[in-house]
XYZ file of C-alpha atoms in Angstrom:
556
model
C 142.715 -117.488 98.347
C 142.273 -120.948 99.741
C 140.352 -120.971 103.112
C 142.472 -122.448 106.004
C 139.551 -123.316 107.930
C 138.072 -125.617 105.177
C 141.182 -127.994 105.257
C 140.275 -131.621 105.884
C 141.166 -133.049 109.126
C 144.924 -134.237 107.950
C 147.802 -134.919 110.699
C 149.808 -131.605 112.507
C 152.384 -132.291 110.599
C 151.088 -131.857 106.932
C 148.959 -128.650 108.284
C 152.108 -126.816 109.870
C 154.396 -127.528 106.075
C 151.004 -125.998 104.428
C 150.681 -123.416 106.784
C 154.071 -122.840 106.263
C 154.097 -122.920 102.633
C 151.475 -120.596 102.427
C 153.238 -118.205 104.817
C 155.733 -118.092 102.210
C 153.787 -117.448 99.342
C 151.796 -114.637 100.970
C 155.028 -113.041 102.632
C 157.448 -113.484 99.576
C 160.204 -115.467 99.523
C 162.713 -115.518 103.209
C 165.543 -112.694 103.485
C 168.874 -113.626 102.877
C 171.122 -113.658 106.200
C 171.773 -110.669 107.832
C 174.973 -110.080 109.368
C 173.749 -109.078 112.751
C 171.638 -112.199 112.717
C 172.074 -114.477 116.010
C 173.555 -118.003 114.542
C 171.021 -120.165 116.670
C 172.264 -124.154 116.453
C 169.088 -126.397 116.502
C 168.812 -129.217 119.211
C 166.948 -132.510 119.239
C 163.039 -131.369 119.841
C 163.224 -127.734 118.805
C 160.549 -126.774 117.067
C 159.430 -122.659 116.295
C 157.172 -122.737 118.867
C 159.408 -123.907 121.941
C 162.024 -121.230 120.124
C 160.144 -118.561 121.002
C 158.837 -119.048 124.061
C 162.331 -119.377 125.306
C 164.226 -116.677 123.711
C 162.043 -113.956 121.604
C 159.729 -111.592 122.844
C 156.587 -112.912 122.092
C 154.477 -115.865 121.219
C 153.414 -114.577 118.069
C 157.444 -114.155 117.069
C 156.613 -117.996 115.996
C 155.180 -117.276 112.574
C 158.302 -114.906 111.380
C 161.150 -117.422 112.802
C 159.817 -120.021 110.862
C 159.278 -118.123 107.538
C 162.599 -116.794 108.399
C 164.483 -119.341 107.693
C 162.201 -121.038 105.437
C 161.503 -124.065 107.522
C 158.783 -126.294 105.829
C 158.594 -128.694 108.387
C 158.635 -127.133 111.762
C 158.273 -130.342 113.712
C 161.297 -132.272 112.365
C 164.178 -129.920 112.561
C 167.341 -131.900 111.357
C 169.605 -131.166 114.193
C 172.646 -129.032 113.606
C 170.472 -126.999 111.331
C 171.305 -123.200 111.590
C 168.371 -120.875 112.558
C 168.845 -117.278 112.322
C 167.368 -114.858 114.435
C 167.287 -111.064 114.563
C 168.237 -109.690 117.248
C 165.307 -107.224 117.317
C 163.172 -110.407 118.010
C 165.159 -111.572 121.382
C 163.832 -111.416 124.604
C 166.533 -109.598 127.149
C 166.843 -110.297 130.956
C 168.235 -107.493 132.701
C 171.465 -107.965 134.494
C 172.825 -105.791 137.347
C 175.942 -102.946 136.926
C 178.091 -103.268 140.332
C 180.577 -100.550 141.876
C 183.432 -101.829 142.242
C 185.045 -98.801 143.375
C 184.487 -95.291 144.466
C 186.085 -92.321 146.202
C 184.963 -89.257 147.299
C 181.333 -88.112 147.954
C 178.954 -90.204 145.532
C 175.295 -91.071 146.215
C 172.437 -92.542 143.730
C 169.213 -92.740 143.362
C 167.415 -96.186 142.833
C 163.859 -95.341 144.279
C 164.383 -94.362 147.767
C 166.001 -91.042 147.609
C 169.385 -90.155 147.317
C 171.648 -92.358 149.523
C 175.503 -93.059 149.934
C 177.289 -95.452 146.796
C 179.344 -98.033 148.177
C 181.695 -100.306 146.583
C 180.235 -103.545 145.671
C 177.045 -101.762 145.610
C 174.789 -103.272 142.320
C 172.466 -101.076 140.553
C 170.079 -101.494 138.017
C 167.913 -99.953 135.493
C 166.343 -96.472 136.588
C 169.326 -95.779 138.792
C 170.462 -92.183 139.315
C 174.216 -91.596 139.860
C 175.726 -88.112 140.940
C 179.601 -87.613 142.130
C 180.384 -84.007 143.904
C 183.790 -82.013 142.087
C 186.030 -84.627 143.689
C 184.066 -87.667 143.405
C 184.290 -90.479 141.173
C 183.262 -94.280 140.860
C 183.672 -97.324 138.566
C 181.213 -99.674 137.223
C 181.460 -102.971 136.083
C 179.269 -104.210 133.693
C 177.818 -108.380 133.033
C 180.673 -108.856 130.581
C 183.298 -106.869 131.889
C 182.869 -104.046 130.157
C 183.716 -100.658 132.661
C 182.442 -96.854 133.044
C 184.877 -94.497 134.635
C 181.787 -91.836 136.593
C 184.211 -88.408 136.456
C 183.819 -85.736 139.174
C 180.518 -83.156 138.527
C 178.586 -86.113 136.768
C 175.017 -87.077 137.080
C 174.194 -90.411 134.937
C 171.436 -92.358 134.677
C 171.663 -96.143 133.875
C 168.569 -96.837 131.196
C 168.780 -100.124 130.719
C 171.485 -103.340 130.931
C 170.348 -106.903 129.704
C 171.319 -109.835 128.443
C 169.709 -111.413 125.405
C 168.470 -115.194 126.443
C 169.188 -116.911 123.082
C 172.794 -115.195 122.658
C 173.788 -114.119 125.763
C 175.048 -110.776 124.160
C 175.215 -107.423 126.626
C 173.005 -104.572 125.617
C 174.259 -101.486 127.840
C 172.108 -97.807 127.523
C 173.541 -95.214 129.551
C 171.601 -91.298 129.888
C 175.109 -89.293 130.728
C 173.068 -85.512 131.977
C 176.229 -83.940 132.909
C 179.818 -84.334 133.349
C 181.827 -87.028 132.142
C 182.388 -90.901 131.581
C 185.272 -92.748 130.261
C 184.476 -96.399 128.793
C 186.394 -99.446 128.288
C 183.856 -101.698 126.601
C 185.025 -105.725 126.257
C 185.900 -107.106 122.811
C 183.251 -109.209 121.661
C 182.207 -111.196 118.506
C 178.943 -112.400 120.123
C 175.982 -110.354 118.109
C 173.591 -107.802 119.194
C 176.290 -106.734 121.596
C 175.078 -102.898 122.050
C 176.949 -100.161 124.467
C 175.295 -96.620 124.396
C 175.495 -93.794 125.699
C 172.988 -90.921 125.296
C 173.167 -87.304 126.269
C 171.028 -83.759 125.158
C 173.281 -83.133 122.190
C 173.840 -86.648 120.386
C 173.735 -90.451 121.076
C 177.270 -92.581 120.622
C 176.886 -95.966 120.163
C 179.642 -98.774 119.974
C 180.079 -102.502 119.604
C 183.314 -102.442 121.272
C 185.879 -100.020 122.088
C 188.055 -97.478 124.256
C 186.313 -94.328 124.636
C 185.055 -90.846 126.450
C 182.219 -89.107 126.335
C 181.940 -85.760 128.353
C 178.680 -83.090 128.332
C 178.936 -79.259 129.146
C 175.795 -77.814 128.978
C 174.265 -78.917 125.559
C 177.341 -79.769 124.267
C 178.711 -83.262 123.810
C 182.808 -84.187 123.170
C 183.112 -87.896 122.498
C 187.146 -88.924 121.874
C 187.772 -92.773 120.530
C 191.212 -94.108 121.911
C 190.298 -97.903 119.991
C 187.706 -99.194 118.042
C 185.260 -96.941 116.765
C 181.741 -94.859 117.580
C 179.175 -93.573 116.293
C 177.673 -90.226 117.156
C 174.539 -89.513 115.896
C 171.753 -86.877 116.659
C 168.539 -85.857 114.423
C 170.914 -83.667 112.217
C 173.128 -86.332 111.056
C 176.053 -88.785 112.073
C 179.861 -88.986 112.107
C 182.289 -92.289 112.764
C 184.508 -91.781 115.044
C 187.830 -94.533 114.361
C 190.996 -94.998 116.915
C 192.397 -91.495 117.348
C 189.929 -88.742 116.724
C 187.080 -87.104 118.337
C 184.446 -84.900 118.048
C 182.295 -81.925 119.502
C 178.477 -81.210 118.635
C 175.386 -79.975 119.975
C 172.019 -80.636 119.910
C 170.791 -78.363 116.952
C 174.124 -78.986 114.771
C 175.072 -81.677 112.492
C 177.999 -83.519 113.933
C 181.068 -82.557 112.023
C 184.012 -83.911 110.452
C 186.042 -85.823 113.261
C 189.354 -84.032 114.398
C 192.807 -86.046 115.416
C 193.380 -86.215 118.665
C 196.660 -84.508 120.141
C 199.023 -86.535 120.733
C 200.553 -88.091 124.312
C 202.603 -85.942 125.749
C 206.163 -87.020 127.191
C 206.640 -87.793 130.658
C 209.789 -89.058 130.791
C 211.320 -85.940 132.717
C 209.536 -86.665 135.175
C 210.817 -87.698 138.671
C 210.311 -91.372 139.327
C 209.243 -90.010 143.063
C 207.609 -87.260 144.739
C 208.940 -86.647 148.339
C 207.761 -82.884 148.737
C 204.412 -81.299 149.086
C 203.629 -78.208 149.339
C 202.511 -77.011 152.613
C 199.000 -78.063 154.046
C 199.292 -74.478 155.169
C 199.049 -73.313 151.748
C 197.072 -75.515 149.688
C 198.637 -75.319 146.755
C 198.886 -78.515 144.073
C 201.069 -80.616 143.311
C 203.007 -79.174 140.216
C 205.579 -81.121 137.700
C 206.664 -79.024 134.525
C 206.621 -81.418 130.892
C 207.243 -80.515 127.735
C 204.409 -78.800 125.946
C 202.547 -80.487 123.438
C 201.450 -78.459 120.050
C 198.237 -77.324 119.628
C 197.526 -77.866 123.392
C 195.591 -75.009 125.273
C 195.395 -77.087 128.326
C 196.549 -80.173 130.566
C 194.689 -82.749 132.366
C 196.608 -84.963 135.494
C 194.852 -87.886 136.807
C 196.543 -90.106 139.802
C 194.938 -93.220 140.503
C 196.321 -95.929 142.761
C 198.114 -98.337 141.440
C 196.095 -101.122 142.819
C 192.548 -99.229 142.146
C 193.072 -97.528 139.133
C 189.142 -97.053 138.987
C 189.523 -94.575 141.412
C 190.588 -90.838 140.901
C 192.600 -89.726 143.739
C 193.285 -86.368 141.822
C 191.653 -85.019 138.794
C 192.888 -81.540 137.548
C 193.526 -79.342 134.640
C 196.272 -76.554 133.995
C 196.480 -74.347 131.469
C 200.260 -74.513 131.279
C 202.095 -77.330 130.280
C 202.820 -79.469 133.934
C 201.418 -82.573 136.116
C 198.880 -80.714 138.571
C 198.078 -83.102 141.310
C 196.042 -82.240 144.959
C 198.395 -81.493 147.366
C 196.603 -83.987 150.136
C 197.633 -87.238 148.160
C 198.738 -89.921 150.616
C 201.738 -91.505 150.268
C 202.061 -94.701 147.916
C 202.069 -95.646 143.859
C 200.042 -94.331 141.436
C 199.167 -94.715 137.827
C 199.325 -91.149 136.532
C 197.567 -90.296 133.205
C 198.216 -86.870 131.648
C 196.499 -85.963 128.347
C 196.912 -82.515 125.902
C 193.603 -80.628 125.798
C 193.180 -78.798 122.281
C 190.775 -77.525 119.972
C 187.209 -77.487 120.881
C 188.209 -79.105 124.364
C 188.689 -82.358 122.665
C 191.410 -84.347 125.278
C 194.233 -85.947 123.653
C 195.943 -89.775 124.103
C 196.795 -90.463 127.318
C 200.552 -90.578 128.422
C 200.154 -93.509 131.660
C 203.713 -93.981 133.852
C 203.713 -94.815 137.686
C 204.828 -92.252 140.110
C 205.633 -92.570 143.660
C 204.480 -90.097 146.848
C 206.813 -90.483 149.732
C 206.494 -87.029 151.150
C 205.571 -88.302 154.982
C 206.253 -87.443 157.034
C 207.013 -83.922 156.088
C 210.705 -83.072 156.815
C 211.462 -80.201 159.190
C 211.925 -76.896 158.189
C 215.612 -75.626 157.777
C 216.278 -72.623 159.137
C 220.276 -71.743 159.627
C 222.641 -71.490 157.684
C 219.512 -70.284 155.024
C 219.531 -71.379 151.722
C 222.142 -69.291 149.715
C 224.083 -67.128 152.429
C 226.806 -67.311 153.490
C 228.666 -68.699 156.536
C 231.739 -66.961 158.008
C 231.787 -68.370 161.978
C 234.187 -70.773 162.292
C 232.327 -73.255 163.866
C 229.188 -73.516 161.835
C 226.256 -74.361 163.540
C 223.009 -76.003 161.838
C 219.606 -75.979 162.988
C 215.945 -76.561 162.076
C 212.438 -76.063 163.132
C 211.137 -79.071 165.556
C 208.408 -81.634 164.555
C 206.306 -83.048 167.073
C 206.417 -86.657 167.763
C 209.539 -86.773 166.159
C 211.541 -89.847 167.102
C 214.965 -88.649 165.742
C 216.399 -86.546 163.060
C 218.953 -87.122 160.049
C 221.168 -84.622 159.192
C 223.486 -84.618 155.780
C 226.100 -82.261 154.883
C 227.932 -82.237 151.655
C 230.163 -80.452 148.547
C 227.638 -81.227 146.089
C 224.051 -81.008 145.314
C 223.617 -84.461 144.589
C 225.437 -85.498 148.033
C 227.670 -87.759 146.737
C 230.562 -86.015 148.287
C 229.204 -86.274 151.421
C 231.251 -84.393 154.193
C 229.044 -85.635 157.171
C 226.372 -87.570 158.041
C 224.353 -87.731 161.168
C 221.457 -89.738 162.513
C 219.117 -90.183 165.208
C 219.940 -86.769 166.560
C 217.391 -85.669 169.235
C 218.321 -81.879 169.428
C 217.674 -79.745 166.381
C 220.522 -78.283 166.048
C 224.178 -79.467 165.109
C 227.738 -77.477 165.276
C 230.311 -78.584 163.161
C 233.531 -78.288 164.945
C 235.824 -78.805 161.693
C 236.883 -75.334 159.954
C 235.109 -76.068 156.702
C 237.303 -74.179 153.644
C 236.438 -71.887 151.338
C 233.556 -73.032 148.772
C 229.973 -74.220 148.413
C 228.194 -76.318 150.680
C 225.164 -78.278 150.658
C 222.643 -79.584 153.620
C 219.409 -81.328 154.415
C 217.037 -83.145 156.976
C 215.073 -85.186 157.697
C 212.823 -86.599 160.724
C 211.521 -90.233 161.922
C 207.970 -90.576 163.828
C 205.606 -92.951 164.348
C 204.847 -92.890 160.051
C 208.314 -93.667 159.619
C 211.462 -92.096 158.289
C 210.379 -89.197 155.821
C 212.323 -87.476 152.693
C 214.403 -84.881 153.009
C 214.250 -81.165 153.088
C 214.869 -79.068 150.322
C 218.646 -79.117 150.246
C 220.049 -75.511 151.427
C 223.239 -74.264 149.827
C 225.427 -71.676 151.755
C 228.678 -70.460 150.916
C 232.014 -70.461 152.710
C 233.693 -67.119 151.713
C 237.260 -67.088 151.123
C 238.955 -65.135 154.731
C 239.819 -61.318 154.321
C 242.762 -60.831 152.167
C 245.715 -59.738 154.488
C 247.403 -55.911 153.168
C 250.880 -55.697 152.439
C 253.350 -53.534 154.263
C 251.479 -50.080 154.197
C 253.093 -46.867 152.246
C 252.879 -44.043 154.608
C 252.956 -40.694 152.636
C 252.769 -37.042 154.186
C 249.295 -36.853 153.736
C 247.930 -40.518 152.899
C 247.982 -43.928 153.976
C 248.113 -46.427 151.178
C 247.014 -50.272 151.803
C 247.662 -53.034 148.923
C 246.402 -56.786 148.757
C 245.583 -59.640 146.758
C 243.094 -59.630 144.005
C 239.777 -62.022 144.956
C 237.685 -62.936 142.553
C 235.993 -60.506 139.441
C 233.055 -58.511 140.681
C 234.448 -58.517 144.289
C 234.591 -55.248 146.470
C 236.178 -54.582 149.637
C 235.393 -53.223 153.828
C 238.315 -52.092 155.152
C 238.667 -50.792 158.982
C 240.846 -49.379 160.890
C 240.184 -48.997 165.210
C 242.134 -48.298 167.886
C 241.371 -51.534 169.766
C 241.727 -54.380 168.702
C 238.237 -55.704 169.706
C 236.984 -53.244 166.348
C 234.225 -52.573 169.218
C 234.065 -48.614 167.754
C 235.965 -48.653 164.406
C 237.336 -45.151 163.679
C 237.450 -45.522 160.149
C 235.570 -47.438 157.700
C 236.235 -47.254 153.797
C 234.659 -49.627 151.026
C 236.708 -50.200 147.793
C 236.049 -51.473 144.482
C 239.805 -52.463 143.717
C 242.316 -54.650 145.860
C 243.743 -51.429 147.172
C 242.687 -48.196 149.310
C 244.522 -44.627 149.503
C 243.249 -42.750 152.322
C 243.812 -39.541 154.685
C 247.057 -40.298 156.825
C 245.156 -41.317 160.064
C 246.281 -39.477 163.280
C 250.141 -40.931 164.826
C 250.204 -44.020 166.993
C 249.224 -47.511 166.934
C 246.548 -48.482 164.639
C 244.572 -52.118 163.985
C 243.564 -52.800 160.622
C 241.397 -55.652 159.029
C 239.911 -56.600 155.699
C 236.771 -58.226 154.306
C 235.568 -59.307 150.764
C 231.659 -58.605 149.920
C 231.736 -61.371 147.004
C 229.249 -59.968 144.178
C 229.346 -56.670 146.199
C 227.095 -58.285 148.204
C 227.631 -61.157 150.441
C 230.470 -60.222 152.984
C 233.061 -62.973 153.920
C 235.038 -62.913 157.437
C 237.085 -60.353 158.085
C 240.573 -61.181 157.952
C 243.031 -61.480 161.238
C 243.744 -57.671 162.564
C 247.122 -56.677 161.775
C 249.194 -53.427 163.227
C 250.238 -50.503 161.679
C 252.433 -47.609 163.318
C 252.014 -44.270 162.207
C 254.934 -42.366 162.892
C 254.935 -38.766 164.722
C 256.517 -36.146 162.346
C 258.507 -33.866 164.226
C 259.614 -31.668 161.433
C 256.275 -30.921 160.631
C 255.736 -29.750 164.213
C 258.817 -27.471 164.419
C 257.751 -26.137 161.029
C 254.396 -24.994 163.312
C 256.375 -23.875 166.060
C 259.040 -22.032 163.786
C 256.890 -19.017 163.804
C 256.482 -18.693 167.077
C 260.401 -19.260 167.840
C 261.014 -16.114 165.586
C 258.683 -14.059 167.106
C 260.985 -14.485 170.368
């Protein structure tokens, strides 16, 4: 082997090609270009020497970048020559994450203790992120790339840096428990790296659409674009656009499932101006068509203008839009996805929805929702709301209120009589309050009835022993009150008879003046107004009394 140190005294120039030369011959001949190689374009005065000191990790990288690419004479690079360096060789700087939103109760680590995240906040490597059930927060990344922090998460951020010589984003994220949904930016810069690591497996992209989630030890990663790669010390799987994947920490990730698909939203209302009552607590809840194969549902509402932050997160095990029932009032971006086997969440159905639900409309409470109303002047009325500037009242034939029979606003009393006889049929009616938020939706719409009056009897048949009363049919199903008083106020009816047909046959009542009216229970069960009292006379019969007296005129 020839001794370096023995050289003769010759310029740099000739000792760096033979230096170089020799490098070759002991180390083989250079590698062919990798793929992931960093393209590296030289400049006037580059040399391997001021290479590495300004872009790979060490000094002693200098050696391997020039055998690398086979350069025999290190201090005249032609310029425009193309150097190639791994990207295991480059030097990173590390770059901060920032919050650029969050909602809900979320604190972090970073050194000091746990402390309050706020947006704008930046955080770096070591940092400790934890969100409470109804927390959440967004992260943006160097290059744009985002991490949606679900509620019931704790995630560490391991490391983020920037390679000096190509500028490419190397992300490592320690997810501990919950869950994290990714958008990661397109890129075609290399060594580009996003990864996230949890107890059960590692997934690792270049760039893609994607969610990771941890229960326990086990790990669900689902690939909306691109593809992933989850790997653990059992094995590996590739996750493309479209499928997902369970595994745990001591089993071999397995063959990647399709993901269910979105499920239709197009029933639903464009706006939601009802609530239930804070009283109550209950959600939010929209029925959709299921989706097959789904055991579950997952709603997300995000404003439309922050759609990093989750104003409502839930899941149903029925097929519906569950939403919290405090959601203020405005536009959201609503994202509902099919949960199916192994807990893997399907695509995403997205569609805006509007809240307009303040402020909350009084409480109807006469006539009630499907009674009916027999006074002939109806009156309305409704529970009051305080601070309530005025109130809007609608009446109207048809559930949809086109037909509308009466419309009222900025009443101050809460209450309204209608002086106009309404006729026979169904009615409809709603309200609705201003205050200081506004003019709010309107109630639930209450329908009431307006029987049809009490049929009027024909001309009654007066037999020696019976009365006999006839009238007009009603409707099919209908029954009948009939009564029969001596005054005419029907303040102490003495006879009451129900019917099932449009006719009664009763004990002759005693002689003299009677009153009778007539009511229809519609269904048998609702009873309409009682029609206008009308007179009957029952005649004395004098034959039957001399009949009774005969015997005793005999006896004389």
């Amino acid at each position: 082997m020839m001794n370096l140190l023995a050289l003769p005294n010759r310029p740099i120039r000739r000792r760096a090609r033979t230096l170089a030369l020799i490098l070759a011959a002991l180390l083989g001949t250079a590698p062919a270009a990798a793929a992931q190689d960093f393209i590296y374009v030289a400049k006037p005065g580059d040399n391997p020497w001021n290479l590495t000191q300004r872009y790979l990790k060490s000094i002693d990288y200098w050696p391997r970048i020039q055998h690398y690419n086979g350069i025999t004479e290190p201090n005249s690079i032609p310029t425009g020559t193309r150097i190639r360096i791994p990207h295991a060789w480059m030097r990173g700087e590390t770059v901060l994450a920032h919050v650029v939103d969050v909602n809900g109760d979320v604190a972090c680590d970073i050194g000091n203790g746990l402390e309050p995240v706020r947006s704008g906040m930046a955080l770096g490597p070591d940092a400790l992120i934890r969100t409470d059930a109804n927390g959440s927060l967004t992260l943006e990344f160097a290059d744009g790339s985002r991490s949606l922090i679900g509620g019931g998460s704790e995630l560490r951020i391991r490391t983020t840096t920037r390679l000096k010589a190509s500028g490419a984003q190397q992300v490592h994220l320690d997810l501990l428990r919950g869950q994290v949904e990714n958008v990661v930016t397109p890129s075609t810069i290399g060594g580009r790296r996003f990864q996230i690591e949890t107890p059960a497996a590692v997934a690792a992209v270049r760039g893609t659409d994607f969610r990771i989630a941890l229960d326990a030890d086990r790990m669900r990663a689902e690939t909306l674009s691109g593809e992933v790669a989850v790997r653990n010390q059992r094995g590996e799987a590739r996750l493309q656009a479209g499928t997902g994947i369970a595994t745990a920490r001591d089993e071999r990730p397995g063959r990647p499932l399709p993901l269910l698909p979105a499920p239709a939203l197009d029933a639903l209302p464009e706006r939601i101006e009802r609530l239930p009552e804070r009283i109550e607590r209950l959600p939010v809840r929209l029925p959709i068509e299921a989706v097959e194969g789904a055991a579950a549902y997952r709603s997300r509402f995000a404003p439309r203008d922050r759609p990093g932050v989750l104003a409502s997160d839930r899941q149903s095990n029925t097929a519906e839009v569950v939403g919290n029932a405090d959601l203020p009032d405005g536009r959201y971006q609503l994202k509902v996805r099919a949960i199916g086997t192994q807990g893997l969440g399907g695509l995403d159905a997205v569609r805006e929805i509007e809240i307009d639900a303040r402020p909350e409309p009084p409480f109807p409470m006469s006539p009630a929702h499907e009674t009916a109303a027999i006074d002939e002047r109806i009156a309305f009325a409704w529970a009051q709301t305080p601070d309530a500037h005025a109130y809007h009242f609608e009446l109207a034939g048809d559930a949809g209120f086109q037909n509308q029979i009466l419309r009222q606003d900025d009443l101050s009393s809460t209450s309204l009589v209608v002086d106009d006889e309404l006729p026979p049929g169904d009615y409809f009616w709603r309200v609705a309050v201003s205050t200081d938020e506004g003019r709010g939706p309107y109630s639930d719409i209450q329908r009431f009835r307006r029987p049809p009056p009490g049929p009027t009897a024909e001309p009654p048949e007066i037999g020696d022993e019976t009365l006999r009363l006839r009238w007009r049919e009603g409707n099919q199903g209908d029954s009948y009150q009939v009564q029969l008083s001596r005054g005419a106020d029907f303040a102490a009816p003495e006879h009451s008879f129900d019917t099932n047909l449009a006719e009664l046959q009763a004990p002759r009542p005693e002689p003299g003046t009677w009153h009778v009216r007539i009511r229809t229970l519609e269904g048998g069960v609702q009873p309409g107004p009682w029609s206008k009292p009308q007179l009957i006379e029952i005649p004395h019969d004098h034959w039957r009394a001399l009949w009774i007296l005969l015997p005793i005129l005999l006896a004389l």
